[in-house]
PDB file of C-alpha atoms in Angstrom:
ATOM      1  CA  MET A   7     -30.545  28.072  -1.157  1.00  0.00           C
ATOM      2  CA  PHE A   8     -31.477  27.042  -5.421  1.00  0.00           C
ATOM      3  CA  THR A   9     -32.021  29.561  -7.910  1.00  0.00           C
ATOM      4  CA  GLN A  10     -33.466  28.385 -11.305  1.00  0.00           C
ATOM      5  CA  GLU A  11     -31.831  29.794 -14.158  1.00  0.00           C
ATOM      6  CA  ALA A  12     -33.587  29.449 -17.431  1.00  0.00           C
ATOM      7  CA  THR A  13     -31.104  29.872 -20.248  1.00  0.00           C
ATOM      8  CA  GLY A  14     -32.938  28.395 -23.689  1.00  0.00           C
ATOM      9  CA  ARG A  15     -33.821  24.670 -23.362  1.00  0.00           C
ATOM     10  CA  GLU A  16     -31.920  24.261 -20.586  1.00  0.00           C
ATOM     11  CA  THR A  17     -32.643  25.117 -16.612  1.00  0.00           C
ATOM     12  CA  THR A  18     -29.448  25.613 -14.275  1.00  0.00           C
ATOM     13  CA  TYR A  19     -29.349  25.310 -10.653  1.00  0.00           C
ATOM     14  CA  CYS A  20     -27.191  27.665  -8.371  1.00  0.00           C
ATOM     15  CA  LEU A  21     -26.084  26.819  -5.445  1.00  0.00           C
ATOM     16  CA  VAL A  22     -26.280  30.064  -2.827  1.00  0.00           C
ATOM     17  CA  GLY A  23     -25.253  31.286   0.401  1.00  0.00           C
ATOM     18  CA  LEU A  24     -24.662  27.644   1.708  1.00  0.00           C
ATOM     19  CA  GLY A  25     -20.812  28.450   3.205  1.00  0.00           C
ATOM     20  CA  LEU A  26     -20.043  25.002   2.679  1.00  0.00           C
ATOM     21  CA  PRO A  27     -16.699  24.244   4.620  1.00  0.00           C
ATOM     22  CA  ALA A  28     -13.550  23.791   2.932  1.00  0.00           C
ATOM     23  CA  MET A  29     -12.655  19.439   2.334  1.00  0.00           C
ATOM     24  CA  GLU A  30      -9.861  18.459   4.159  1.00  0.00           C
ATOM     25  CA  SER A  31      -6.702  17.890   2.259  1.00  0.00           C
ATOM     26  CA  ALA A  32      -4.516  14.787   2.715  1.00  0.00           C
ATOM     27  CA  PHE A  33      -2.004  16.954   4.781  1.00  0.00           C
ATOM     28  CA  GLU A  34      -4.677  17.873   7.379  1.00  0.00           C
ATOM     29  CA  ARG A  35      -5.649  14.273   8.183  1.00  0.00           C
ATOM     30  CA  LEU A  36      -1.970  13.937   8.055  1.00  0.00           C
ATOM     31  CA  LEU A  37      -1.706  16.337  11.069  1.00  0.00           C
ATOM     32  CA  SER A  38      -4.681  15.641  12.748  1.00  0.00           C
ATOM     33  CA  ALA A  39      -4.111  11.651  12.557  1.00  0.00           C
ATOM     34  CA  ALA A  40      -0.448  12.656  14.233  1.00  0.00           C
ATOM     35  CA  ARG A  41      -1.408  14.386  16.756  1.00  0.00           C
ATOM     36  CA  GLU A  42      -4.354  11.776  17.939  1.00  0.00           C
ATOM     37  CA  LEU A  43      -1.578   8.659  17.619  1.00  0.00           C
ATOM     38  CA  LYS A  44       1.068   9.968  19.225  1.00  0.00           C
ATOM     39  CA  PRO A  45       0.244  12.897  21.546  1.00  0.00           C
ATOM     40  CA  SER A  46       3.976  12.664  23.162  1.00  0.00           C
ATOM     41  CA  LEU A  47       5.899  13.262  20.252  1.00  0.00           C
ATOM     42  CA  ILE A  48       3.728  15.125  17.733  1.00  0.00           C
ATOM     43  CA  ALA A  49       2.387  18.534  18.128  1.00  0.00           C
ATOM     44  CA  ASN A  50       3.084  20.621  15.495  1.00  0.00           C
ATOM     45  CA  LYS A  51       4.628  20.522  11.520  1.00  0.00           C
ATOM     46  CA  SER A  52       8.047  20.375  13.006  1.00  0.00           C
ATOM     47  CA  ASP A  53       7.564  17.773  15.426  1.00  0.00           C
ATOM     48  CA  LEU A  54       6.247  15.986  12.290  1.00  0.00           C
ATOM     49  CA  ALA A  55       8.721  16.506  10.666  1.00  0.00           C
ATOM     50  CA  LYS A  56      11.509  15.030  13.399  1.00  0.00           C
ATOM     51  CA  TYR A  57       9.328  12.258  13.456  1.00  0.00           C
ATOM     52  CA  LEU A  58       9.070  11.197   9.987  1.00  0.00           C
ATOM     53  CA  ASN A  59      12.844  12.354   9.155  1.00  0.00           C
ATOM     54  CA  GLU A  60      11.244  14.788   6.750  1.00  0.00           C
ATOM     55  CA  SER A  61      12.761  18.398   6.067  1.00  0.00           C
ATOM     56  CA  PRO A  62      10.596  21.400   7.376  1.00  0.00           C
ATOM     57  CA  GLN A  63      10.564  21.914   3.122  1.00  0.00           C
ATOM     58  CA  SER A  64       9.283  19.372   2.776  1.00  0.00           C
ATOM     59  CA  ILE A  65       6.635  19.431   4.634  1.00  0.00           C
ATOM     60  CA  THR A  66       5.629  22.829   3.709  1.00  0.00           C
ATOM     61  CA  ASN A  67       5.618  21.382   0.247  1.00  0.00           C
ATOM     62  CA  TRP A  68       3.508  18.671   1.664  1.00  0.00           C
ATOM     63  CA  GLN A  69       0.788  21.475   2.831  1.00  0.00           C
ATOM     64  CA  THR A  70       0.555  23.742  -0.040  1.00  0.00           C
ATOM     65  CA  ARG A  71       1.234  20.642  -2.897  1.00  0.00           C
ATOM     66  CA  GLY A  72      -0.565  18.027  -1.682  1.00  0.00           C
ATOM     67  CA  ILE A  73       1.715  14.543  -0.230  1.00  0.00           C
ATOM     68  CA  PRO A  74       3.379  13.072  -3.206  1.00  0.00           C
ATOM     69  CA  LYS A  75       2.041   9.802  -3.890  1.00  0.00           C
ATOM     70  CA  SER A  76       5.559   7.929  -3.557  1.00  0.00           C
ATOM     71  CA  LYS A  77       5.144   8.968  -0.048  1.00  0.00           C
ATOM     72  CA  LEU A  78       1.627   8.014   0.993  1.00  0.00           C
ATOM     73  CA  LEU A  79       2.157   4.189   1.628  1.00  0.00           C
ATOM     74  CA  SER A  80       5.451   4.541   4.022  1.00  0.00           C
ATOM     75  CA  VAL A  81       4.140   8.060   5.725  1.00  0.00           C
ATOM     76  CA  ALA A  82       0.653   6.477   6.525  1.00  0.00           C
ATOM     77  CA  ARG A  83       2.275   3.480   7.896  1.00  0.00           C
ATOM     78  CA  ALA A  84       4.788   5.502  10.171  1.00  0.00           C
ATOM     79  CA  ILE A  85       2.271   6.885  11.225  1.00  0.00           C
ATOM     80  CA  GLY A  86      -0.399   3.526  11.805  1.00  0.00           C
ATOM     81  CA  ILE A  87      -3.444   4.932   9.611  1.00  0.00           C
ATOM     82  CA  SER A  88      -4.843   3.505   6.452  1.00  0.00           C
ATOM     83  CA  ALA A  89      -3.207   5.100   3.251  1.00  0.00           C
ATOM     84  CA  GLU A  90      -6.466   4.901   1.905  1.00  0.00           C
ATOM     85  CA  TRP A  91      -8.085   6.673   4.319  1.00  0.00           C
ATOM     86  CA  LEU A  92      -5.190   9.289   3.985  1.00  0.00           C
ATOM     87  CA  GLU A  93      -5.536   9.721   0.562  1.00  0.00           C
ATOM     88  CA  THR A  94      -9.188   9.876   0.194  1.00  0.00           C
ATOM     89  CA  GLY A  95     -10.774  10.119   4.019  1.00  0.00           C
ATOM     90  CA  GLN A  96     -12.418   7.560   3.325  1.00  0.00           C
ATOM     91  CA  GLY A  97     -12.687   3.993   5.474  1.00  0.00           C
ATOM     92  CA  ARG A  98     -11.417   3.625   8.572  1.00  0.00           C
ATOM     93  CA  MET A  99      -8.085   5.760   9.931  1.00  0.00           C
ATOM     94  CA  ALA A 100      -6.080   3.804  12.184  1.00  0.00           C
ATOM     95  CA  VAL A 101      -4.994   0.438  11.051  1.00  0.00           C
ATOM     96  CA  GLY A 102      -3.779  -2.576  13.569  1.00  0.00           C
ATOM     97  CA  GLY A 103      -0.816  -4.681  13.605  1.00  0.00           C
ATOM     98  CA  ILE A 104      -0.538  -7.561  11.518  1.00  0.00           C
ATOM     99  CA  SER A 105      -0.844 -11.256  13.149  1.00  0.00           C
ATOM    100  CA  PRO A 106       2.198 -13.091  13.947  1.00  0.00           C
ATOM    101  CA  GLU A 107      -0.469 -15.645  12.033  1.00  0.00           C
ATOM    102  CA  ALA A 108      -0.364 -13.686   9.022  1.00  0.00           C
ATOM    103  CA  ASP A 109       3.185 -12.554   9.599  1.00  0.00           C
ATOM    104  CA  GLU A 110       4.135 -16.268   9.103  1.00  0.00           C
ATOM    105  CA  ILE A 111       1.943 -17.083   6.259  1.00  0.00           C
ATOM    106  CA  VAL A 112       3.832 -13.884   4.058  1.00  0.00           C
ATOM    107  CA  ALA A 113       7.286 -15.889   5.597  1.00  0.00           C
ATOM    108  CA  LEU A 114       6.118 -19.365   3.799  1.00  0.00           C
ATOM    109  CA  LEU A 115       4.602 -17.204   0.592  1.00  0.00           C
ATOM    110  CA  GLN A 116       8.162 -15.504   0.192  1.00  0.00           C
ATOM    111  CA  SER A 117       9.844 -18.625   1.015  1.00  0.00           C
ATOM    112  CA  GLY A 118       8.260 -20.989  -1.507  1.00  0.00           C
ATOM    113  CA  LYS A 119       6.604 -23.041   0.760  1.00  0.00           C
ATOM    114  CA  LEU A 120       3.103 -22.168   0.722  1.00  0.00           C
ATOM    115  CA  THR A 121       1.621 -21.414  -2.565  1.00  0.00           C
ATOM    116  CA  ALA A 122      -1.483 -18.738  -3.086  1.00  0.00           C
ATOM    117  CA  SER A 123      -3.962 -19.082  -5.544  1.00  0.00           C
ATOM    118  CA  ILE A 124      -6.567 -16.831  -6.859  1.00  0.00           C
ATOM    119  CA  ARG A 125     -10.222 -18.662  -7.518  1.00  0.00           C
ATOM    120  CA  SER A 126     -13.276 -16.893  -8.914  1.00  0.00           C
ATOM    121  CA  PRO A 127     -16.651 -16.603  -8.120  1.00  0.00           C
ATOM    122  CA  ALA A 128     -17.765 -19.219  -9.428  1.00  0.00           C
ATOM    123  CA  SER A 129     -15.122 -21.658  -8.253  1.00  0.00           C
ATOM    124  CA  THR A 130     -14.768 -23.340  -4.649  1.00  0.00           C
ATOM    125  CA  PRO A 131     -14.693 -20.871  -1.797  1.00  0.00           C
ATOM    126  CA  SER A 132     -11.418 -20.320   0.213  1.00  0.00           C
ATOM    127  CA  ILE A 133     -12.921 -20.258   3.622  1.00  0.00           C
ATOM    128  CA  PRO A 134     -13.912 -24.041   5.126  1.00  0.00           C
ATOM    129  CA  ALA A 135     -17.655 -24.652   5.615  1.00  0.00           C
ATOM    130  CA  GLY A 136     -18.798 -23.764   9.093  1.00  0.00           C
ATOM    131  CA  ALA A 137     -15.281 -21.481   9.412  1.00  0.00           C
ATOM    132  CA  SER A 138     -16.576 -17.643  10.654  1.00  0.00           C
ATOM    133  CA  ILE A 139     -14.210 -14.064  10.398  1.00  0.00           C
ATOM    134  CA  SER A 140     -15.043 -11.576  12.827  1.00  0.00           C
ATOM    135  CA  THR A 141     -14.158  -7.931  12.961  1.00  0.00           C
ATOM    136  CA  TYR A 142     -13.498  -5.739  15.112  1.00  0.00           C
ATOM    137  CA  GLU A 143     -13.836  -1.478  15.997  1.00  0.00           C
ATOM    138  CA  THR A 144     -12.001  -0.933  18.423  1.00  0.00           C
ATOM    139  CA  VAL A 145      -9.375  -3.517  20.657  1.00  0.00           C
ATOM    140  CA  ASP A 146     -11.536  -3.056  23.335  1.00  0.00           C
ATOM    141  CA  GLU A 147     -13.732  -5.849  21.956  1.00  0.00           C
ATOM    142  CA  LEU A 148     -11.055  -8.505  22.317  1.00  0.00           C
ATOM    143  CA  ASP A 149     -11.588 -11.267  24.518  1.00  0.00           C
ATOM    144  CA  PRO A 150      -8.718 -10.687  27.195  1.00  0.00           C
ATOM    145  CA  ASP A 151      -8.193 -14.157  27.525  1.00  0.00           C
ATOM    146  CA  SER A 152      -7.350 -15.051  23.758  1.00  0.00           C
ATOM    147  CA  TYR A 153      -5.252 -12.432  22.692  1.00  0.00           C
ATOM    148  CA  VAL A 154      -2.542 -10.068  24.553  1.00  0.00           C
ATOM    149  CA  LEU A 155      -2.196  -6.685  23.927  1.00  0.00           C
ATOM    150  CA  VAL A 156       1.345  -4.709  23.058  1.00  0.00           C
ATOM    151  CA  ASP A 157       2.142  -1.192  23.358  1.00  0.00           C
ATOM    152  CA  ARG A 158       4.738   0.491  20.467  1.00  0.00           C
ATOM    153  CA  TYR A 159       7.246   2.798  21.548  1.00  0.00           C
ATOM    154  CA  ASP A 160       9.959   5.557  20.990  1.00  0.00           C
ATOM    155  CA  VAL A 161      12.957   4.876  22.283  1.00  0.00           C
ATOM    156  CA  GLN A 162      14.357   8.330  23.492  1.00  0.00           C
ATOM    157  CA  LEU A 163      17.943   8.629  25.127  1.00  0.00           C
ATOM    158  CA  SER A 164      19.364  11.175  28.032  1.00  0.00           C
ATOM    159  CA  ALA A 165      22.940  11.084  28.509  1.00  0.00           C
ATOM    160  CA  GLY A 166      23.048   8.623  26.715  1.00  0.00           C
ATOM    161  CA  CYS A 167      22.332   4.896  26.780  1.00  0.00           C
ATOM    162  CA  GLY A 168      22.581   5.480  30.541  1.00  0.00           C
ATOM    163  CA  ASN A 169      19.047   6.617  30.727  1.00  0.00           C
ATOM    164  CA  ILE A 170      16.708   4.954  27.981  1.00  0.00           C
ATOM    165  CA  GLN A 171      13.069   6.597  28.437  1.00  0.00           C
ATOM    166  CA  TRP A 172      10.279   4.085  26.949  1.00  0.00           C
ATOM    167  CA  VAL A 173       7.890   6.483  25.382  1.00  0.00           C
ATOM    168  CA  MET A 174       4.834   4.901  24.592  1.00  0.00           C
ATOM    169  CA  ASN A 175       1.472   5.488  21.370  1.00  0.00           C
ATOM    170  CA  GLU A 176      -1.133   4.599  23.989  1.00  0.00           C
ATOM    171  CA  LYS A 177      -3.347   5.235  21.039  1.00  0.00           C
ATOM    172  CA  ASP A 178      -1.388   2.196  18.759  1.00  0.00           C
ATOM    173  CA  PRO A 179      -1.203  -0.963  19.875  1.00  0.00           C
ATOM    174  CA  ILE A 180      -0.905  -4.445  18.273  1.00  0.00           C
ATOM    175  CA  SER A 181      -2.617  -7.333  19.407  1.00  0.00           C
ATOM    176  CA  PHE A 182      -1.564 -10.666  19.350  1.00  0.00           C
ATOM    177  CA  ARG A 183      -3.507 -14.075  20.067  1.00  0.00           C
ATOM    178  CA  ALA A 184      -2.187 -15.361  23.708  1.00  0.00           C
ATOM    179  CA  ARG A 185      -1.196 -18.762  23.039  1.00  0.00           C
ATOM    180  CA  TRP A 186       1.508 -17.666  20.506  1.00  0.00           C
ATOM    181  CA  PHE A 187       3.455 -15.969  23.012  1.00  0.00           C
ATOM    182  CA  GLN A 188       2.941 -19.497  25.273  1.00  0.00           C
ATOM    183  CA  GLN A 189       4.340 -20.980  22.271  1.00  0.00           C
ATOM    184  CA  LYS A 190       7.241 -19.042  22.236  1.00  0.00           C
ATOM    185  CA  ARG A 191       7.447 -19.032  25.800  1.00  0.00           C
ATOM    186  CA  LEU A 192       7.482 -15.296  25.968  1.00  0.00           C
ATOM    187  CA  ASN A 193       6.692 -12.810  29.146  1.00  0.00           C
ATOM    188  CA  PRO A 194       4.357 -10.266  27.146  1.00  0.00           C
ATOM    189  CA  GLY A 195       5.304  -7.913  30.184  1.00  0.00           C
ATOM    190  CA  ASN A 196       9.192  -7.985  28.992  1.00  0.00           C
ATOM    191  CA  CYS A 197       7.808  -7.352  24.977  1.00  0.00           C
ATOM    192  CA  LYS A 198       7.933  -3.962  23.577  1.00  0.00           C
ATOM    193  CA  ALA A 199       6.928  -2.850  19.966  1.00  0.00           C
ATOM    194  CA  LEU A 200       9.691  -0.757  18.010  1.00  0.00           C
ATOM    195  CA  TYR A 201       9.551   0.889  14.712  1.00  0.00           C
ATOM    196  CA  VAL A 202      11.915   0.118  12.341  1.00  0.00           C
ATOM    197  CA  ARG A 203      13.881   4.237  10.909  1.00  0.00           C
ATOM    198  CA  GLY A 204      15.674   3.347   7.878  1.00  0.00           C
ATOM    199  CA  ARG A 205      16.925   1.144   5.797  1.00  0.00           C
ATOM    200  CA  SER A 206      20.081  -0.550   7.102  1.00  0.00           C
ATOM    201  CA  MET A 207      18.595  -4.261   7.465  1.00  0.00           C
ATOM    202  CA  GLU A 208      17.021  -4.172   4.339  1.00  0.00           C
ATOM    203  CA  PRO A 209      15.970  -7.048   3.248  1.00  0.00           C
ATOM    204  CA  LYS A 210      15.308  -8.419   6.628  1.00  0.00           C
ATOM    205  CA  LEU A 211      13.368  -5.363   8.173  1.00  0.00           C
ATOM    206  CA  GLU A 212      12.243  -2.506   6.159  1.00  0.00           C
ATOM    207  CA  ASP A 213      11.600   0.850   7.017  1.00  0.00           C
ATOM    208  CA  TRP A 214       8.652   1.168   8.893  1.00  0.00           C
ATOM    209  CA  ASP A 215       8.366  -2.667   9.875  1.00  0.00           C
ATOM    210  CA  THR A 216       7.139  -3.229  13.115  1.00  0.00           C
ATOM    211  CA  VAL A 217       9.494  -5.163  15.194  1.00  0.00           C
ATOM    212  CA  LEU A 218       8.759  -7.097  18.531  1.00  0.00           C
ATOM    213  CA  ILE A 219      11.385  -6.891  20.956  1.00  0.00           C
ATOM    214  CA  ASP A 220      12.466  -9.292  24.215  1.00  0.00           C
ATOM    215  CA  THR A 221      13.952  -6.894  26.726  1.00  0.00           C
ATOM    216  CA  ALA A 222      14.839 -10.176  28.983  1.00  0.00           C
ATOM    217  CA  GLN A 223      16.722 -11.339  26.078  1.00  0.00           C
ATOM    218  CA  THR A 224      19.647  -9.578  26.301  1.00  0.00           C
ATOM    219  CA  ASP A 225      22.541 -12.569  25.677  1.00  0.00           C
ATOM    220  CA  ILE A 226      24.081 -12.494  22.868  1.00  0.00           C
ATOM    221  CA  VAL A 227      23.488 -15.397  19.911  1.00  0.00           C
ATOM    222  CA  ASP A 228      24.816 -14.767  17.102  1.00  0.00           C
ATOM    223  CA  GLY A 229      23.111 -13.653  13.877  1.00  0.00           C
ATOM    224  CA  GLU A 230      20.636 -13.032  15.398  1.00  0.00           C
ATOM    225  CA  ILE A 231      18.887  -9.242  15.356  1.00  0.00           C
ATOM    226  CA  TYR A 232      18.674  -7.191  18.763  1.00  0.00           C
ATOM    227  CA  ALA A 233      17.948  -3.701  19.472  1.00  0.00           C
ATOM    228  CA  VAL A 234      21.281  -1.727  20.809  1.00  0.00           C
ATOM    229  CA  CYS A 235      21.828   0.809  22.431  1.00  0.00           C
ATOM    230  CA  LEU A 236      25.721   2.430  21.446  1.00  0.00           C
ATOM    231  CA  GLU A 237      27.062   5.227  23.262  1.00  0.00           C
ATOM    232  CA  ASP A 238      23.957   7.823  22.691  1.00  0.00           C
ATOM    233  CA  GLU A 239      22.841   6.124  19.271  1.00  0.00           C
ATOM    234  CA  PHE A 240      20.383   3.536  19.497  1.00  0.00           C
ATOM    235  CA  PHE A 241      20.095   0.914  17.037  1.00  0.00           C
ATOM    236  CA  ILE A 242      18.460  -2.331  15.215  1.00  0.00           C
ATOM    237  CA  LYS A 243      21.084  -4.744  13.564  1.00  0.00           C
ATOM    238  CA  THR A 244      22.082  -8.195  13.353  1.00  0.00           C
ATOM    239  CA  VAL A 245      24.423  -8.572  16.262  1.00  0.00           C
ATOM    240  CA  GLN A 246      27.857 -10.660  15.939  1.00  0.00           C
ATOM    241  CA  ARG A 247      31.070 -11.669  18.551  1.00  0.00           C
ATOM    242  CA  ILE A 248      34.225 -11.259  16.628  1.00  0.00           C
ATOM    243  CA  ALA A 249      37.727 -10.724  18.014  1.00  0.00           C
ATOM    244  CA  GLY A 250      37.663  -8.385  21.464  1.00  0.00           C
ATOM    245  CA  GLY A 251      34.114  -7.172  20.592  1.00  0.00           C
ATOM    246  CA  VAL A 252      31.105  -7.241  18.612  1.00  0.00           C
ATOM    247  CA  LEU A 253      29.990  -6.371  15.324  1.00  0.00           C
ATOM    248  CA  LEU A 254      26.361  -4.605  14.364  1.00  0.00           C
ATOM    249  CA  LYS A 255      25.892  -5.667  11.332  1.00  0.00           C
ATOM    250  CA  SER A 256      23.758  -3.856   8.560  1.00  0.00           C
ATOM    251  CA  GLU A 257      21.613  -6.405   6.242  1.00  0.00           C
ATOM    252  CA  ASN A 258      21.720  -3.906   3.580  1.00  0.00           C
ATOM    253  CA  PRO A 259      25.360  -3.638   1.899  1.00  0.00           C
ATOM    254  CA  ASP A 260      25.208   0.253   1.275  1.00  0.00           C
ATOM    255  CA  PHE A 261      25.315   0.713   4.967  1.00  0.00           C
ATOM    256  CA  ALA A 262      28.190   0.212   7.073  1.00  0.00           C
ATOM    257  CA  ASN A 263      28.795  -2.283   9.860  1.00  0.00           C
ATOM    258  CA  ILE A 264      29.861  -1.232  13.379  1.00  0.00           C
ATOM    259  CA  GLU A 265      32.840  -2.546  14.655  1.00  0.00           C
ATOM    260  CA  VAL A 266      32.653  -2.414  18.814  1.00  0.00           C
ATOM    261  CA  THR A 267      35.906  -3.172  20.629  1.00  0.00           C
ATOM    262  CA  GLY A 268      38.118  -2.390  23.798  1.00  0.00           C
ATOM    263  CA  GLU A 269      37.216   0.705  25.422  1.00  0.00           C
ATOM    264  CA  ARG A 270      33.655   1.101  23.164  1.00  0.00           C
ATOM    265  CA  MET A 271      32.406  -2.127  24.371  1.00  0.00           C
ATOM    266  CA  ALA A 272      31.333  -0.302  27.786  1.00  0.00           C
ATOM    267  CA  THR A 273      28.962   2.346  26.076  1.00  0.00           C
ATOM    268  CA  LEU A 274      27.296  -0.806  24.556  1.00  0.00           C
ATOM    269  CA  CYS A 275      24.102  -1.964  25.846  1.00  0.00           C
ATOM    270  CA  ILE A 276      22.272  -4.513  24.563  1.00  0.00           C
ATOM    271  CA  ILE A 277      17.841  -3.550  24.965  1.00  0.00           C
ATOM    272  CA  GLY A 278      16.737  -6.530  23.362  1.00  0.00           C
ATOM    273  CA  LYS A 279      16.296  -9.510  21.279  1.00  0.00           C
ATOM    274  CA  LYS A 280      13.841  -9.589  17.908  1.00  0.00           C
ATOM    275  CA  VAL A 281      11.206 -12.113  18.289  1.00  0.00           C
ATOM    276  CA  TRP A 282       8.447 -10.485  15.430  1.00  0.00           C
ATOM    277  CA  ARG A 283       8.662  -8.786  12.807  1.00  0.00           C
ATOM    278  CA  GLY A 284       5.783  -7.390  10.436  1.00  0.00           C
ATOM    279  CA  GLY A 285       5.478  -5.062   8.279  1.00  0.00           C
TER     280      GLY A 285
END
């Protein structure tokens, strides 16, 4: 209820006894979203710390002091949520993957083969006459004859590379146009989307990029990027043949390459070739 108090020339209003709930913090939104989108991997703060490669103390600090602004974007990308929603609670929570067509445009812009200009509202519209733009709230609205959904996975290794377990993030698929798979001559059933973890492949692959792996392509083509398992570790690396084995190359010079030769070759498993990436 409201009570009114007169103080001289001013009248003030006091809010009494409404028992309004406290506003949800960014950390609470993060943990709630992580539990919803990755139920098989994240159930508590300890799981969240492990998934984000952060220390338990850092996660506790985020809970009490707030998530650092420098971490908001990378954390949001890791979980698959909007950074704006994470920070403010406004807008849509989940975000989908970048479409292959959009990614190709980004690549052309970065290479200088395509230029973009910012137009004023008074200038000619950038959308051709008669064109239309449609949006969707859920993937269920997409035409199954025109689009293919590819699930994101996390890889878990048990007893080395002999038992690779694919843990699916059921609520975080990526939508691709069916014709893209046809043009690339790819079978969607052989493709899996994975997150890139770490900075060893920069600038080709950034931390928390998404890559599409074709598990049917396991023959090594020099200079291509593959998901591989070596002994009991998982890597996404550029693969090159060398005398007596292969080189797992890190594109970032701050990280060492891995030579696999001799008896170690028996512990190497090529999981699949990268056929697409999205930031």
